[in-house]
Coordinates of C-alpha atoms and ligand atoms in Angstrom, one line a residue:
X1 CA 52.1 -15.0 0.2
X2 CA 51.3 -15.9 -3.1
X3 CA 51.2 -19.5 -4.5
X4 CA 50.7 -21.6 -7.6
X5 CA 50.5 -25.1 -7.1
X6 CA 48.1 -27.7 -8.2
X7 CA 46.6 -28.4 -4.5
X8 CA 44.3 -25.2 -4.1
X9 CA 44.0 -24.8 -0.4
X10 CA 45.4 -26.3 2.7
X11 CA 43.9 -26.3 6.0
X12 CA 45.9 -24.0 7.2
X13 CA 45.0 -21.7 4.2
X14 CA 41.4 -22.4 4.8
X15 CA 42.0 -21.1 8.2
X16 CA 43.5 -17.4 7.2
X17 CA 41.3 -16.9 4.2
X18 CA 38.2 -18.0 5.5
X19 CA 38.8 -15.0 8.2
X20 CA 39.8 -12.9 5.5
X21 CA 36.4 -13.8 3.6
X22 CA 34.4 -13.2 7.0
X23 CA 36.3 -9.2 7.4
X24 CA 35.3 -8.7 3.8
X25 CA 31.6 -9.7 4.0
X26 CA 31.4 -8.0 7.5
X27 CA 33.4 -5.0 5.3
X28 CA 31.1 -5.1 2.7
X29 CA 27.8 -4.9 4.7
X30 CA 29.5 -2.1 7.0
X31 CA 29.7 0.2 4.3
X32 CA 27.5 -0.9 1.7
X33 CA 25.4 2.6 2.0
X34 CA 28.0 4.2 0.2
X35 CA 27.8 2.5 -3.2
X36 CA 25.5 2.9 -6.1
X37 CA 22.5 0.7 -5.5
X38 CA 22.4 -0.5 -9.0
X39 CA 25.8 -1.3 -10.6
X40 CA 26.5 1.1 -14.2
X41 CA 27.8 -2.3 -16.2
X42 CA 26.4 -2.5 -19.9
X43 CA 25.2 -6.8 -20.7
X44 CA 28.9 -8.4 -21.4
X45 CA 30.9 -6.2 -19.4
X46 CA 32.6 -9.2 -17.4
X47 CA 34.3 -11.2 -20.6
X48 CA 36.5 -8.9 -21.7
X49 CA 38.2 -8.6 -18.3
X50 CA 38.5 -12.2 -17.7
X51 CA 40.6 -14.3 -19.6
X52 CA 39.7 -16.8 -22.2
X53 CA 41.0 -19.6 -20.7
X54 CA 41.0 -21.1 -17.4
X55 CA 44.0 -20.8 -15.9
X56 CA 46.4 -23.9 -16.2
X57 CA 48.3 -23.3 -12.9
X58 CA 46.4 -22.4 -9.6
X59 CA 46.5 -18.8 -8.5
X60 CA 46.5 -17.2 -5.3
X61 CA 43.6 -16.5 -2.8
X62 CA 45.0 -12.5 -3.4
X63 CA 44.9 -12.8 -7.2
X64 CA 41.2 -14.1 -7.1
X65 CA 39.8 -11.3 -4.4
X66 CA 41.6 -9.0 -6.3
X67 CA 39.8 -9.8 -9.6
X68 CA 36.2 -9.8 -7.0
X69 CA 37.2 -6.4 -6.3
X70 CA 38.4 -5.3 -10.1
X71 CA 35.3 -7.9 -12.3
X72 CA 32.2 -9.0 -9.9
X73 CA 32.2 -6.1 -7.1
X74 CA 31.0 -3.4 -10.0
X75 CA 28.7 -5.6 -11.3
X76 CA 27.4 -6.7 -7.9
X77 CA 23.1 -5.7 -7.7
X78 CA 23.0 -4.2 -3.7
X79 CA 20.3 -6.0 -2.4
X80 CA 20.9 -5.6 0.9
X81 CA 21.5 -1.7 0.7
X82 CA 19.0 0.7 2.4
X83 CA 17.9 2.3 -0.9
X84 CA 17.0 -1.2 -2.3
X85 CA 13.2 -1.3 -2.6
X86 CA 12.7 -3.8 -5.5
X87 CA 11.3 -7.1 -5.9
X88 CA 10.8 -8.4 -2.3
X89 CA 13.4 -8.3 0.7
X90 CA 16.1 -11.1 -0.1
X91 CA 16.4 -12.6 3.2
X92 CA 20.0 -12.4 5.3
X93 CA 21.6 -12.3 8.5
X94 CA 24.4 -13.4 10.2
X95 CA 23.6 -16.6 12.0
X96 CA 22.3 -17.7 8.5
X97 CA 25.3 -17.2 6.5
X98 CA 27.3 -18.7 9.4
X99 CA 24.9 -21.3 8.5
X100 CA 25.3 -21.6 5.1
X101 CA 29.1 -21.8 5.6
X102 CA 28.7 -24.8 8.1
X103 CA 26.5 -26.7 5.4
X104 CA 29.1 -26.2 2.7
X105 CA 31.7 -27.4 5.5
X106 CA 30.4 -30.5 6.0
X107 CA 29.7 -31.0 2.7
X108 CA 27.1 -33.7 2.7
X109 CA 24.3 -34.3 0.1
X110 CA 21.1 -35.8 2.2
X111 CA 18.8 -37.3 -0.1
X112 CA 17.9 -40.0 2.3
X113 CA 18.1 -41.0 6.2
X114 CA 21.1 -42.8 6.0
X115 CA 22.7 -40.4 3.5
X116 CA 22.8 -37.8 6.8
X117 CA 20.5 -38.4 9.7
X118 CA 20.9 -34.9 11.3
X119 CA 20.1 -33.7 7.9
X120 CA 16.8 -35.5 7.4
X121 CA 15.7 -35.2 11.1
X122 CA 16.3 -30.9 11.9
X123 CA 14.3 -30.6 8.9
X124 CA 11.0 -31.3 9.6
X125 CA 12.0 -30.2 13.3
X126 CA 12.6 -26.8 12.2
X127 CA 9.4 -27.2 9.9
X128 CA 7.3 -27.9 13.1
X129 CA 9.2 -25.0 15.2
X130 CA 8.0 -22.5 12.1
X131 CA 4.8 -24.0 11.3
X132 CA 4.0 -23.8 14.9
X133 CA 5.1 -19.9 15.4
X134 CA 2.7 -19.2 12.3
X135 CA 0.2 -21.1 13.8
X136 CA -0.7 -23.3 11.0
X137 CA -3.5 -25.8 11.5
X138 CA -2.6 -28.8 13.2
X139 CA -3.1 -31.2 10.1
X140 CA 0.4 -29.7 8.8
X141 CA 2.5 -30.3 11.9
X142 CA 2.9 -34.2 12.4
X143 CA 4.7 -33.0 16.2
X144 CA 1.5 -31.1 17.4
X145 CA 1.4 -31.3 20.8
X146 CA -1.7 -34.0 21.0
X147 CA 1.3 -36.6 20.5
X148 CA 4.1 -34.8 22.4
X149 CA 5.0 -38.1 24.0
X150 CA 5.0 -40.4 20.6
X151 CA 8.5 -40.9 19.1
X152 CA 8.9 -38.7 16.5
X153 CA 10.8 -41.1 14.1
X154 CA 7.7 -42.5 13.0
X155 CA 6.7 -40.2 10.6
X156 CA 8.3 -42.6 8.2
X157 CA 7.5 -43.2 4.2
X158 CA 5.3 -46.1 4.4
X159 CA 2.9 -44.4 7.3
X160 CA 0.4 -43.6 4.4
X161 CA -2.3 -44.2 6.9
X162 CA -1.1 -42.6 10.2
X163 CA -4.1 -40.3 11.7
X164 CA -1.2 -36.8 11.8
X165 CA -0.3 -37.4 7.9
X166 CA 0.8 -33.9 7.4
X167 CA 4.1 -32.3 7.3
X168 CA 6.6 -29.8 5.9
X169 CA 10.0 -29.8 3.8
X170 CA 12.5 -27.1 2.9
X171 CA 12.7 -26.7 -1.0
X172 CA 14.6 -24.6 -3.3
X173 CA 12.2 -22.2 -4.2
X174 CA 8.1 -21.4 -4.3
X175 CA 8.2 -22.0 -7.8
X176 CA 9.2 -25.8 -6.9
X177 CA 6.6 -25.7 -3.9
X178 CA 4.1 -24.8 -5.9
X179 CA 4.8 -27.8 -8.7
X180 CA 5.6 -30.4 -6.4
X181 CA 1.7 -29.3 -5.0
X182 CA 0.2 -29.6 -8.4
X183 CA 2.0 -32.7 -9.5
X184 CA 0.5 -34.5 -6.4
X185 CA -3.0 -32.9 -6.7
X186 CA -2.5 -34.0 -10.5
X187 CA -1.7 -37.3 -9.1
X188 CA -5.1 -37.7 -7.0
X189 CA -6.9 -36.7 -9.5
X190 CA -6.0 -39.1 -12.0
X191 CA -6.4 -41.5 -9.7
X192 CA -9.7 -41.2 -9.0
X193 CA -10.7 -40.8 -12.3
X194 CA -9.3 -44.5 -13.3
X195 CA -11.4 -44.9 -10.3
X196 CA -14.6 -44.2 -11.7
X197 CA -13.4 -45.5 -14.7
X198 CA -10.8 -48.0 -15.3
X199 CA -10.9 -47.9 -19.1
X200 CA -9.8 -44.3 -19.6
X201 CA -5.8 -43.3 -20.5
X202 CA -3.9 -41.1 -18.5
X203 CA -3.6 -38.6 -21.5
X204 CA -7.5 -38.4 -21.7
X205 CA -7.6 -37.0 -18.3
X206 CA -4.8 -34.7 -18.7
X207 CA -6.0 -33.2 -21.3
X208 CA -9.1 -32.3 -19.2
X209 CA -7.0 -31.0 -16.7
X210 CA -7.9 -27.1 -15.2
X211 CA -6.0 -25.3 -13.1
X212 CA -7.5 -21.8 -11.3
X213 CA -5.9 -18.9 -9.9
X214 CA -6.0 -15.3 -9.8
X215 CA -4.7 -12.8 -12.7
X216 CA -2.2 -11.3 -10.1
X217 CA -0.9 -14.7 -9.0
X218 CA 3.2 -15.6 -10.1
X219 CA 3.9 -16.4 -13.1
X220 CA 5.5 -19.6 -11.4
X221 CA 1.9 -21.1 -11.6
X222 CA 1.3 -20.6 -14.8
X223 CA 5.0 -22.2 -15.4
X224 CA 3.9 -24.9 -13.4
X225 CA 0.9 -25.3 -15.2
X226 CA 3.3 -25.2 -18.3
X227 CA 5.0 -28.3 -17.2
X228 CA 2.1 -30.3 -15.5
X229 CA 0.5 -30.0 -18.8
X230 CA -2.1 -28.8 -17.4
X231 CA -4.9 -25.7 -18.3
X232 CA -4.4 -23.1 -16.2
X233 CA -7.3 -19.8 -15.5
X234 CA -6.3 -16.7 -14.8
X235 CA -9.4 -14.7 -13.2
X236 CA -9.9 -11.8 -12.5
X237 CA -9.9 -10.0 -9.2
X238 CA -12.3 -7.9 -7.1
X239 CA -11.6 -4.1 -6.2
X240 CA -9.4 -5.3 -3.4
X241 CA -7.2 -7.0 -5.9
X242 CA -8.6 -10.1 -4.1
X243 CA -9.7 -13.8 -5.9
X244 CA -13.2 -14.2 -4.8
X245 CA -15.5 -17.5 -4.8
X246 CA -18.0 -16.3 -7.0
X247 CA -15.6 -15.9 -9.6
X248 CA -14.1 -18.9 -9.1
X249 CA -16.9 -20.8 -8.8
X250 CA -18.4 -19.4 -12.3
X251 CA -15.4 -20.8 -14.3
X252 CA -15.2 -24.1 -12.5
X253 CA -19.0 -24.8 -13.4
X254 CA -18.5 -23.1 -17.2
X255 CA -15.5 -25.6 -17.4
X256 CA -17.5 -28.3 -16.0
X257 CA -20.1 -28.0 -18.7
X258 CA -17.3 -28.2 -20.8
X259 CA -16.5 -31.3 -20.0
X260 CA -13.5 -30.3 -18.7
X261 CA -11.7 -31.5 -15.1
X262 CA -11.1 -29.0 -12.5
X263 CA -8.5 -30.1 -9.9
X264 CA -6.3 -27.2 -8.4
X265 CA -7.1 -23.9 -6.8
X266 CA -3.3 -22.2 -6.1
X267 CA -4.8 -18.9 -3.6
X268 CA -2.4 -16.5 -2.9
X269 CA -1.4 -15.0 0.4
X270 CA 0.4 -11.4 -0.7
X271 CA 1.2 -11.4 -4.4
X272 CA 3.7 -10.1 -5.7
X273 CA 2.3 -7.1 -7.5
X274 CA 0.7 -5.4 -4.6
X275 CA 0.6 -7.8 -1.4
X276 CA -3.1 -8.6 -2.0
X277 CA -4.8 -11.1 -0.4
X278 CA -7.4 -14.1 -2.1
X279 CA -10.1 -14.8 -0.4
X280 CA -9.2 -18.4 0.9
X281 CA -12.7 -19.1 2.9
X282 CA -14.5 -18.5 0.2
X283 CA -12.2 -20.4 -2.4
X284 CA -11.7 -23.2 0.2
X285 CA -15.6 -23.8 0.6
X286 CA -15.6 -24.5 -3.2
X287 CA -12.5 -26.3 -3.1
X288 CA -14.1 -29.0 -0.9
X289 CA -17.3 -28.9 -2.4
X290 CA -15.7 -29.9 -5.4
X291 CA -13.2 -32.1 -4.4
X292 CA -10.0 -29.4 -5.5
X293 CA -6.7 -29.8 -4.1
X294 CA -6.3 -25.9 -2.5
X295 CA -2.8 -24.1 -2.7
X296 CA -1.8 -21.2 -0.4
X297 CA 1.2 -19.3 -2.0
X298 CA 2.5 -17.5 0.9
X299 CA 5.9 -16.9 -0.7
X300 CA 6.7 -13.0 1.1
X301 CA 3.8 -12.2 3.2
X302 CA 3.6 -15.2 4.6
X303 CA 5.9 -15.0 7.4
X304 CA 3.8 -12.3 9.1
X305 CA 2.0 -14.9 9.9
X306 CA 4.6 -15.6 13.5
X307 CA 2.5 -11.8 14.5
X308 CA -0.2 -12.2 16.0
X309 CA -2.0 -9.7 14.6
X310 CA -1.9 -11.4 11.5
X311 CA -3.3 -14.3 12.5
X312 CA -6.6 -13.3 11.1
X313 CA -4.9 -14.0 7.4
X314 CA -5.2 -17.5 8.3
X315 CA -8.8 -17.7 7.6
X316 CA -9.9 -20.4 5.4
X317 CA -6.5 -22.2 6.4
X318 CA -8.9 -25.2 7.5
X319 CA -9.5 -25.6 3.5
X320 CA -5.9 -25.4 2.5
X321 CA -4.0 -28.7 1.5
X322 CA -1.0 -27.3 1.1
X323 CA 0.8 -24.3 1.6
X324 CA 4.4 -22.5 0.6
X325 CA 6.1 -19.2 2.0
X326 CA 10.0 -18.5 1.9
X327 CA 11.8 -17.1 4.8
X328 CA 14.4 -16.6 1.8
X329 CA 12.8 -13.3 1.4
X330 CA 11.2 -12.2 4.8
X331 CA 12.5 -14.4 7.8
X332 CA 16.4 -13.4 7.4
X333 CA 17.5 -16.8 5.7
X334 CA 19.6 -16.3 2.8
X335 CA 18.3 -17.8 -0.6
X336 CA 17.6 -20.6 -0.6
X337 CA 14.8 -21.7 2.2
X338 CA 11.8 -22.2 0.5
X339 CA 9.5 -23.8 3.2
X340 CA 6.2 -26.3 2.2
X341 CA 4.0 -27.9 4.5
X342 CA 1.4 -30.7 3.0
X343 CA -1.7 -31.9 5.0
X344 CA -1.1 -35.5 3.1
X345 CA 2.5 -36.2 2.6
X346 CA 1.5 -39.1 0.8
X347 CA -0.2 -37.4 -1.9
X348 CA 3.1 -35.5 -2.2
X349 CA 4.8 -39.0 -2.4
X350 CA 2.8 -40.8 -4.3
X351 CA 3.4 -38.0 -7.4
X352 CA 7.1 -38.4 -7.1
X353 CA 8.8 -41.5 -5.4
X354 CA 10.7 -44.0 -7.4
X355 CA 12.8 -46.5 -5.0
X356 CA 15.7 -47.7 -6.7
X357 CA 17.8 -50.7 -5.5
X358 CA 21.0 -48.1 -4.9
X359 CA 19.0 -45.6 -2.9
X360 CA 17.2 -48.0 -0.3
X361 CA 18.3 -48.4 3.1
X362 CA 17.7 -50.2 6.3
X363 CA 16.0 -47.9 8.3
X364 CA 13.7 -46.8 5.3
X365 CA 10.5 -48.1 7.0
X366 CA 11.1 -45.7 10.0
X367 CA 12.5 -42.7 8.7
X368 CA 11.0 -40.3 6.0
X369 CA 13.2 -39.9 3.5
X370 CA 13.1 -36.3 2.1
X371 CA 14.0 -37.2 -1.7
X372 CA 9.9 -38.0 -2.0
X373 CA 9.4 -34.3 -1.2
X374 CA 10.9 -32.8 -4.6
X375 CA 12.4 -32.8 -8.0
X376 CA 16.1 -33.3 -7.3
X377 CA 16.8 -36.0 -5.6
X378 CA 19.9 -34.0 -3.7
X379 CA 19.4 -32.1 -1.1
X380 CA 21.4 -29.2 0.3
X381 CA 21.0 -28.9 4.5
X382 CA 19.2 -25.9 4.1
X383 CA 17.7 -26.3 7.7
X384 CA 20.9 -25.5 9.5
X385 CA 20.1 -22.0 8.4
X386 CA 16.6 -21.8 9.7
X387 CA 17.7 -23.6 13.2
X388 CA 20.7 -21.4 13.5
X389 CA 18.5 -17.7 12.5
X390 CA 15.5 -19.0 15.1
X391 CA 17.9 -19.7 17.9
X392 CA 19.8 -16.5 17.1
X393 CA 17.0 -14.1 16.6
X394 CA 14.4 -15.9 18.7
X395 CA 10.4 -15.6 17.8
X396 CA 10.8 -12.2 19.7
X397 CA 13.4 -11.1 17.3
X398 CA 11.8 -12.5 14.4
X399 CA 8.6 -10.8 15.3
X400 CA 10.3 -7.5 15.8
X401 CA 12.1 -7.3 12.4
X402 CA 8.5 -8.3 10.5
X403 CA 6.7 -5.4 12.1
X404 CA 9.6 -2.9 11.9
X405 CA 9.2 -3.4 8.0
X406 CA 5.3 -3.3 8.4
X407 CA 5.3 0.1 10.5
X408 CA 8.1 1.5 8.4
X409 CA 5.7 0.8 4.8
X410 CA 3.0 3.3 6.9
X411 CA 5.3 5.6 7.5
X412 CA 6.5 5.9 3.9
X413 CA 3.1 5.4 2.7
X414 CA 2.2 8.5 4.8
X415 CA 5.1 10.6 3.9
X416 CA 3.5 9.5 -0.3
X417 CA 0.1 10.7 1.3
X418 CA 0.8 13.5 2.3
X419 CA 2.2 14.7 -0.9
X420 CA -1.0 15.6 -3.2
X421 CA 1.0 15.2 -7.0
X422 CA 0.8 10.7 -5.3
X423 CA -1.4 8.4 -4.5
X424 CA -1.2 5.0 -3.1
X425 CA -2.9 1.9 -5.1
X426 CA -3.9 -0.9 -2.4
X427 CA -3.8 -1.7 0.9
X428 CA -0.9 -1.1 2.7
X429 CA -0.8 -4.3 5.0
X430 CA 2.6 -5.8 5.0
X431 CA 6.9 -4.2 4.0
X432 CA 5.3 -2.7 0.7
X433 CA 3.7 0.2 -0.8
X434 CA 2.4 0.9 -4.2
X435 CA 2.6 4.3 -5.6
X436 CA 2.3 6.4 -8.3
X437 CA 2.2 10.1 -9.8
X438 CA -1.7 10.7 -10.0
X439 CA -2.3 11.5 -14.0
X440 CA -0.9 9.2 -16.8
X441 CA 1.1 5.7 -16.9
X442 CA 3.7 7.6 -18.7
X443 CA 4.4 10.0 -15.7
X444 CA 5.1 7.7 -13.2
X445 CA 7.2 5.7 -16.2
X446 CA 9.1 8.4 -16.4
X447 CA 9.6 8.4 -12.5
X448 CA 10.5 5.4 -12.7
X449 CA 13.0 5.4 -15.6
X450 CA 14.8 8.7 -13.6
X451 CA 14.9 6.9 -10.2
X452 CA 16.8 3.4 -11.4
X453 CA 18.8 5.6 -13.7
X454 CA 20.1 8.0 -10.4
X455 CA 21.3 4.8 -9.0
X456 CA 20.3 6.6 -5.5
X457 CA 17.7 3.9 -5.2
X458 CA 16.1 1.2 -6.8
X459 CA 12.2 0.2 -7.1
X460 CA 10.3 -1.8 -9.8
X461 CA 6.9 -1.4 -11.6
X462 CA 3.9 -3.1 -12.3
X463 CA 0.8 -2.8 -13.6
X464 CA -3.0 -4.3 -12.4
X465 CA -5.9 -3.4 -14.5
X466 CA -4.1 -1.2 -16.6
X467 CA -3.0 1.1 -14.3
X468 CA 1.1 1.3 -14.3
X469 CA 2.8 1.7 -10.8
X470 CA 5.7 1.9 -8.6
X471 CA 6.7 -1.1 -6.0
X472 CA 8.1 0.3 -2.5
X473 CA 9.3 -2.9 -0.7
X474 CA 11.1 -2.6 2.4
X475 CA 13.8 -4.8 2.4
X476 CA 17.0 -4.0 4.4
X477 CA 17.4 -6.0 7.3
X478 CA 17.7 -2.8 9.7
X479 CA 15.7 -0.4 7.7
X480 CA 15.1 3.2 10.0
X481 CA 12.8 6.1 9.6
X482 CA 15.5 8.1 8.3
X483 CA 15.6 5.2 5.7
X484 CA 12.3 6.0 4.1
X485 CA 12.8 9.7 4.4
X486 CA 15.5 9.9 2.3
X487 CA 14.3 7.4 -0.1
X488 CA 10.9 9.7 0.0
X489 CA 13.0 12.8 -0.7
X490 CA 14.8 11.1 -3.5
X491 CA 11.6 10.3 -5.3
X492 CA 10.2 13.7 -4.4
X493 CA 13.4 15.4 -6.3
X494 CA 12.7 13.3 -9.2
X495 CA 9.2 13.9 -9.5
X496 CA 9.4 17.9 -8.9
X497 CA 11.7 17.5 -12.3
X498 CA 9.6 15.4 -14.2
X499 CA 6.2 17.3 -13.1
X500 CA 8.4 20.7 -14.5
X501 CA 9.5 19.2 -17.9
X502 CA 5.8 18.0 -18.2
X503 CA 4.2 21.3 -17.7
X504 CA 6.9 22.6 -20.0
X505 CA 5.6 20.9 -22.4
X506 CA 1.7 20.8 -22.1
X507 CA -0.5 23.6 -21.3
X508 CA -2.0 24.1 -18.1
X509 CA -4.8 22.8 -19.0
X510 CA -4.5 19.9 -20.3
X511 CA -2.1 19.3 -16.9
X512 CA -5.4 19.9 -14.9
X513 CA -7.6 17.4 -17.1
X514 CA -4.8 14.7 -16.4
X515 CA -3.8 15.1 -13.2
X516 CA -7.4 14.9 -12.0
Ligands
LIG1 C1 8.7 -14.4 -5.1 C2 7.4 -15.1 -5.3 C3 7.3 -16.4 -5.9 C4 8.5 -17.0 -6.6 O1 9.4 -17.4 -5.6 P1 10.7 -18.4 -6.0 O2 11.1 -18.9 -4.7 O3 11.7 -17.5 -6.6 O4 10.2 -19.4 -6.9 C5 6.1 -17.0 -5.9 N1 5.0 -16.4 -5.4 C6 5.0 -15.2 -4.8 C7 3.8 -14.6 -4.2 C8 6.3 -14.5 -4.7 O5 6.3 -13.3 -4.2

């Protein structure tokens, strides 16, 4: 059939190509080990095969699938493919797209309780369900079971004073997490500054304003220091690529002396470079003893924390105030599902309510309203996605997948060791392994450069303390053994080709010096 008209789709359109779109993502996924991992497009490639204008009359459902097929397919980045091993896993499954589609379906925009009461009530449901299977201290889960049998509605906007004043919230992304966390800690502190000393302007404090957090945290800290206006510390790390309280504690008293106001520690629980871990007893002692608003970044490794035997990384969560991790990348939740727990809420809505006339509603006194949480004041119903992946998967499930990716990182991480031209930087806890040719950065560069070029597989680098290496993440949703083989013989290939042009070109010598 084709068709130009000016209505788009009927329902009965809906009905046939929404089963077509389902065949072709179920298609897609089926076969995605046979493409490139990395699509071959040059930046611009896309304009000159679309047309200039939009089109005046509409097209048909085949016209437009035909051009995904002929302009976005090669230009498509396979992150779910089985030789994908950059960045961090980017979180899917089929009970969460199902999901997904059902949000768009019922196309509803819940900023507040009456703008979708389903909406605003699963989330923090699905909040407690999570927070619970990671175990988080009870101050973050309002539902704990001490008050099974109070009605949950309470948990409303004006219950600033209510004994369980913690809770959670699903936003768009850690970056936002970890801004909404500093805007309210930013908040507190200001306020008790006017406190001590009701003469001083806002601007004076701000401008005192510190900020601490380790070298290898994300950049999104730094960005949200950026837009806070607020200073922000970098410091350095120990030999376990950990933050440590001494260090901390040294700049916080150097800054002090300065005159300067410390008010945010942001810890992090698996950064990004190389999964390490802060030491969050140590940086939560000083935290209280200096009255700092503690941040736990959780944002990949975080979800091990629904293991057991991970439950030790939760040391030092008495401390925390507030804390982010995204099962966006390692729960099987499509982006985005970016979850935040508070141990005030009311800090949190303090920093960022405004209650306009138009936005108020009846019931406002009894039900949170989850606009106070973030920036936009929109919300997607991002929870369907978690309810529907938990109930699909189960904790069981959901426990499986996290330690399939953490056994299958040991076995690559053994096939690396046993290979004497590598070696592995870090600890190998969690889905990712750090490598690299022993010798010179510009070795495992050059690794590097021949692997993403091969479009066999894709990895990315990084660098701590000068010394340049390759990120192994484990990311597809059903990686295997046979998985990391073939990705280990694929980097093996490489190197034997690189390690030959190398000692082409130096004398044996000079190999020896660098390779020891
Ligand atoms: C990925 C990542 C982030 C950024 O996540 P967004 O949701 O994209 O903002 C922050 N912190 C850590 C540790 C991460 O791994």
């Amino acid at each position: 059939m084709s068709k130009s008209n000016t209505t788009g789709m009927d329902h009965e359109d809906f009905r046939r190509c929404g089963k077509d779109m389902v065949d072709f993502i179920a298609d897609y996924l089926t076969n995605i080990s046979e493409r490139r991992v990395t699509p071959e497009v040059e930046p611009g490639y896309l304009r000159p095969m679309l047309p200039r204008n939009a089109p005046e009359k509409g097209e048909s459902w085949e016209d437009i699938m035909k051009d995904v097929e002929r302009a976005i397919m090669p230009g498509i980045t396979h992150w779910q493919h089985p030789r994908f091993h950059a960045y961090f896993p980017a979180g899917n499954s089929y009970p969460s797209i199902l999901a997904e589609m059902l949000s768009s379906g019922l196309g509803i925009v819940g900023f507040s309780w009456a703008a979708s009461p389903a909406c605003t009530e699963l989330e923090p449901i699905t909040l407690d369900w999570l927070g619970r299977m990671m175990s988080l201290p009870a101050c973050f889960l309002p539902f704990n079971p001490a008050h099974d049998n109070e009605p949950e509605i309470s948990i409303a906007n004006t219950d600033c004073d209510s004994q369980h004043s913690g809770g959670g919230a699903l936003l768009g992304s850690a970056s936002e997490s970890i801004l909404v966390a500093m805007l309210a800690a930013r908040t507190n502190k200001m306020k008790s500054k006017r406190l001590e000393k009701p003469s001083i302007e806002d601007g004076q404090i701000l401008s005192k304003l510190v900020c601490y957090t380790s070298k290898l945290a994300h950049s999104c800290v730094e960005k949200a220091g950026l837009i806070a206006m607020v200073k922000v510390r970098q410091l350095a790390v120990d030999e376990h690529y950990s933050l440590r309280g001494k260090t901390l504690d040294e700049c916080i008293q150097a800054d002090k002396q300065k005159g300067l106001i410390p008010f945010f520690v942001c810890g992090t629980l698996g950064t990004t470079s190389c999964c390490s871990l802060d030491n969050f007893e140590e940086l939560g002692q000083i935290c209280r003893r200096e009255n700092l608003w503690f941040h736990v970044d959780g944002a990949y490794a975080g979800a091990a924390l629904i293991c057991n035997e991970f439950q030790y990384l939760i040391k030092g969560f008495e401390y925390v105030d507030s804390f982010n991790t995204n099962p966006n990348k390692w729960l099987l939740i499509n982006f985005d599902c970016s979850c935040f727990w508070v141990r005030d809420k009311c800090a949190v809505i303090n920093a960022m309510s405004v209650d306009p006339l138009y936005l108020q509603h009846k019931h406002a006194e009894k039900a949170t309203d989850l606009r106070h949480w973030g920036i936009a004041l929109s919300r997607r119903f991002r929870s369907l996605k978690l309810w529907f992946t938990i109930r699909s998967y189960g904790v069981e499930g959901l426990q499986h997948y996290i330690r399939e990716h953490c056994r299958l990182a040991k076995v690559f991480a053994s096939l690396i060791n046993e290979d004497d031209r590598f070696e592995i930087i870090g600890d190998v806890v969690f889905g990712l392994v750090c490598f690299r040719l022993k010798g010179k950065n510009k070795l495992t560069q050059k690794l590097l450069l021949c692997l993403n070029d091969s479009g066999q597989i894709h990895v990315i680098p990084s660098m701590v303390n000068e010394i340049f290496f390759i990120r192994f993440a484990i990311c597809a949703k059903d990686a295997c053994e046979y998985d990391m083989h073939i990705a280990f013989q694929i980097i093996q290939t490489h190197a034997d080709g690189i390690l030959f042009e190398y000692q082409k070109t130096t004398s044996s010598t000079s190999i020896l010096k660098s390779l020891s």
